């Protein structure tokens, strides 16, 4: 969370708000994920939600970069976790309206951007065949497909 806190942001607005489960609320957070994600996330240590503050504090205008900046904060959190021997896993498969209610967010002010887990890397044998096939191979587009000089 400290790494996320130091992320760069448009106008230094720092629009990220991070909500994470505790031991007592873990199951409640788990129930805010789609079923496919609950199947593996039940074994993680922490479930979190990244929430964006939609407007700039200094002038009240919509912040078009709020979600982008939350992405930067998510990556900072991820890299810091990795440095500490932990792993993160992003999740789009989350129940946004239910999360908004559960966290008592104001939809006019707050956007639920994504969910994430933090935990230790488990053995692939823990996964269903379907999920294991999604993990390997773990590839990326070639540089030529994404970089235009
Ligand atoms: C914003 C975001 C949403 C994602 N949503 C899901 C999800 O709902 N369920 C899931 O199993 N993985 C999800 N992922 C994980 C991606 O599928 C994964 O990062 C990608 O396949 C690359 O694999 P890697 O992170 O292991 O390198 C998500 C990742 C991000 C960044």
PDB file of C-alpha atoms in Angstrom, residues 21-122:
ATOM      1  CA  UNK A  21     -10.033  -7.730   3.523  1.00  0.00           C
ATOM      2  CA  UNK A  22      -9.043  -8.663   7.039  1.00  0.00           C
ATOM      3  CA  UNK A  23      -9.307 -12.114   8.569  1.00  0.00           C
ATOM      4  CA  UNK A  24     -12.801 -11.222   9.768  1.00  0.00           C
ATOM      5  CA  UNK A  25     -14.059  -9.856   6.431  1.00  0.00           C
ATOM      6  CA  UNK A  26     -12.298 -12.235   4.008  1.00  0.00           C
ATOM      7  CA  UNK A  27     -15.425 -14.261   3.194  1.00  0.00           C
ATOM      8  CA  UNK A  28     -17.450 -11.106   2.637  1.00  0.00           C
ATOM      9  CA  UNK A  29     -14.855  -9.845   0.147  1.00  0.00           C
ATOM     10  CA  UNK A  30     -14.724 -13.287  -1.488  1.00  0.00           C
ATOM     11  CA  UNK A  31     -18.489 -13.164  -2.099  1.00  0.00           C
ATOM     12  CA  UNK A  32     -18.006  -9.929  -4.054  1.00  0.00           C
ATOM     13  CA  UNK A  33     -16.096 -11.799  -6.809  1.00  0.00           C
ATOM     14  CA  UNK A  34     -17.676 -13.668  -9.726  1.00  0.00           C
ATOM     15  CA  UNK A  35     -17.875 -17.410  -9.086  1.00  0.00           C
ATOM     16  CA  UNK A  36     -14.985 -18.246 -11.426  1.00  0.00           C
ATOM     17  CA  UNK A  37     -12.671 -16.029  -9.394  1.00  0.00           C
ATOM     18  CA  UNK A  38     -14.004 -17.241  -6.045  1.00  0.00           C
ATOM     19  CA  UNK A  39     -12.897 -20.747  -7.044  1.00  0.00           C
ATOM     20  CA  UNK A  40      -9.193 -19.842  -6.788  1.00  0.00           C
ATOM     21  CA  UNK A  41      -9.282 -16.636  -4.714  1.00  0.00           C
ATOM     22  CA  UNK A  42     -10.616 -18.557  -1.706  1.00  0.00           C
ATOM     23  CA  UNK A  43      -7.024 -19.731  -1.153  1.00  0.00           C
ATOM     24  CA  UNK A  44      -5.386 -16.303  -1.249  1.00  0.00           C
ATOM     25  CA  UNK A  45      -4.331 -14.210   1.751  1.00  0.00           C
ATOM     26  CA  UNK A  46      -5.877 -10.837   1.006  1.00  0.00           C
ATOM     27  CA  UNK A  47      -8.608  -9.670  -1.373  1.00  0.00           C
ATOM     28  CA  UNK A  48      -8.728  -6.010  -2.272  1.00  0.00           C
ATOM     29  CA  UNK A  49     -10.623  -3.523  -4.387  1.00  0.00           C
ATOM     30  CA  UNK A  50      -9.154  -0.509  -6.137  1.00  0.00           C
ATOM     31  CA  UNK A  51     -11.573   2.416  -6.086  1.00  0.00           C
ATOM     32  CA  UNK A  52     -11.095   5.697  -7.957  1.00  0.00           C
ATOM     33  CA  UNK A  53     -12.103   9.110  -6.670  1.00  0.00           C
ATOM     34  CA  UNK A  54     -13.820  10.423  -9.812  1.00  0.00           C
ATOM     35  CA  UNK A  55     -13.278  14.157  -9.313  1.00  0.00           C
ATOM     36  CA  UNK A  56     -10.326  16.410  -8.607  1.00  0.00           C
ATOM     37  CA  UNK A  57     -10.335  17.729  -5.059  1.00  0.00           C
ATOM     38  CA  UNK A  58      -8.895  21.113  -6.115  1.00  0.00           C
ATOM     39  CA  UNK A  59     -11.701  22.111  -8.500  1.00  0.00           C
ATOM     40  CA  UNK A  60     -14.385  19.409  -8.340  1.00  0.00           C
ATOM     41  CA  UNK A  61     -14.067  18.665 -12.076  1.00  0.00           C
ATOM     42  CA  UNK A  62     -14.130  15.097 -13.436  1.00  0.00           C
ATOM     43  CA  UNK A  63     -10.678  13.513 -13.419  1.00  0.00           C
ATOM     44  CA  UNK A  64     -10.347  11.771 -16.783  1.00  0.00           C
ATOM     45  CA  UNK A  65      -7.163  10.071 -15.604  1.00  0.00           C
ATOM     46  CA  UNK A  66      -8.438   8.683 -12.299  1.00  0.00           C
ATOM     47  CA  UNK A  67      -8.681   5.082 -13.529  1.00  0.00           C
ATOM     48  CA  UNK A  68      -5.390   5.327 -15.402  1.00  0.00           C
ATOM     49  CA  UNK A  69      -3.686   6.514 -12.228  1.00  0.00           C
ATOM     50  CA  UNK A  70      -5.267   3.657 -10.275  1.00  0.00           C
ATOM     51  CA  UNK A  71      -3.608   1.347 -12.804  1.00  0.00           C
ATOM     52  CA  UNK A  72      -0.231   2.888 -11.965  1.00  0.00           C
ATOM     53  CA  UNK A  73      -0.923   2.396  -8.254  1.00  0.00           C
ATOM     54  CA  UNK A  74      -1.904  -1.219  -8.884  1.00  0.00           C
ATOM     55  CA  UNK A  75       1.376  -1.843 -10.730  1.00  0.00           C
ATOM     56  CA  UNK A  76       3.426  -0.200  -7.956  1.00  0.00           C
ATOM     57  CA  UNK A  77       1.635  -2.420  -5.420  1.00  0.00           C
ATOM     58  CA  UNK A  78       2.316  -5.445  -7.622  1.00  0.00           C
ATOM     59  CA  UNK A  79       6.035  -4.739  -8.051  1.00  0.00           C
ATOM     60  CA  UNK A  80       6.479  -4.074  -4.332  1.00  0.00           C
ATOM     61  CA  UNK A  81       4.663  -7.303  -3.499  1.00  0.00           C
ATOM     62  CA  UNK A  82       6.909  -9.223  -5.900  1.00  0.00           C
ATOM     63  CA  UNK A  83       9.985  -7.657  -4.297  1.00  0.00           C
ATOM     64  CA  UNK A  84       8.756  -8.983  -0.964  1.00  0.00           C
ATOM     65  CA  UNK A  85       8.207 -12.488  -2.322  1.00  0.00           C
ATOM     66  CA  UNK A  86       4.446 -12.124  -2.708  1.00  0.00           C
ATOM     67  CA  UNK A  87       2.242 -12.225  -5.797  1.00  0.00           C
ATOM     68  CA  UNK A  88      -0.798 -10.250  -6.855  1.00  0.00           C
ATOM     69  CA  UNK A  89      -3.589 -11.172  -9.264  1.00  0.00           C
ATOM     70  CA  UNK A  90      -5.830  -8.574 -10.868  1.00  0.00           C
ATOM     71  CA  UNK A  91      -9.538  -9.236 -11.275  1.00  0.00           C
ATOM     72  CA  UNK A  92     -12.071  -7.642 -13.582  1.00  0.00           C
ATOM     73  CA  UNK A  93     -14.513 -10.362 -12.601  1.00  0.00           C
ATOM     74  CA  UNK A  94     -15.978  -8.591  -9.606  1.00  0.00           C
ATOM     75  CA  UNK A  95     -19.500  -7.542  -8.623  1.00  0.00           C
ATOM     76  CA  UNK A  96     -19.203  -3.779  -8.871  1.00  0.00           C
ATOM     77  CA  UNK A  97     -22.715  -2.717  -7.746  1.00  0.00           C
ATOM     78  CA  UNK A  98     -22.509  -5.080  -4.752  1.00  0.00           C
ATOM     79  CA  UNK A  99     -19.025  -3.778  -3.874  1.00  0.00           C
ATOM     80  CA  UNK A 100     -20.306  -0.202  -4.058  1.00  0.00           C
ATOM     81  CA  UNK A 101     -23.053  -1.108  -1.570  1.00  0.00           C
ATOM     82  CA  UNK A 102     -20.797  -3.167   0.704  1.00  0.00           C
ATOM     83  CA  UNK A 103     -18.125  -0.462   0.967  1.00  0.00           C
ATOM     84  CA  UNK A 104     -20.824   2.213   1.331  1.00  0.00           C
ATOM     85  CA  UNK A 105     -19.397   4.134  -1.629  1.00  0.00           C
ATOM     86  CA  UNK A 106     -21.100   7.069  -3.308  1.00  0.00           C
ATOM     87  CA  UNK A 107     -21.381   6.099  -7.022  1.00  0.00           C
ATOM     88  CA  UNK A 108     -21.321   9.771  -8.000  1.00  0.00           C
ATOM     89  CA  UNK A 109     -17.906  10.107  -6.383  1.00  0.00           C
ATOM     90  CA  UNK A 110     -16.376   6.650  -6.536  1.00  0.00           C
ATOM     91  CA  UNK A 111     -15.699   4.145  -9.318  1.00  0.00           C
ATOM     92  CA  UNK A 112     -14.835   0.540  -8.443  1.00  0.00           C
ATOM     93  CA  UNK A 113     -11.969  -0.063 -10.873  1.00  0.00           C
ATOM     94  CA  UNK A 114     -10.768  -3.617 -10.244  1.00  0.00           C
ATOM     95  CA  UNK A 115     -10.205  -6.286  -7.657  1.00  0.00           C
ATOM     96  CA  UNK A 116      -6.938  -7.911  -6.694  1.00  0.00           C
ATOM     97  CA  UNK A 117      -5.538 -10.605  -4.494  1.00  0.00           C
ATOM     98  CA  UNK A 118      -2.242 -10.688  -2.617  1.00  0.00           C
ATOM     99  CA  UNK A 119      -0.720 -13.964  -1.535  1.00  0.00           C
ATOM    100  CA  UNK A 120       1.980 -16.542  -1.913  1.00  0.00           C
ATOM    101  CA  UNK A 121       2.459 -18.411  -5.177  1.00  0.00           C
ATOM    102  CA  UNK A 122       0.791 -21.814  -4.879  1.00  0.00           C
TER     103      UNK A 122
END
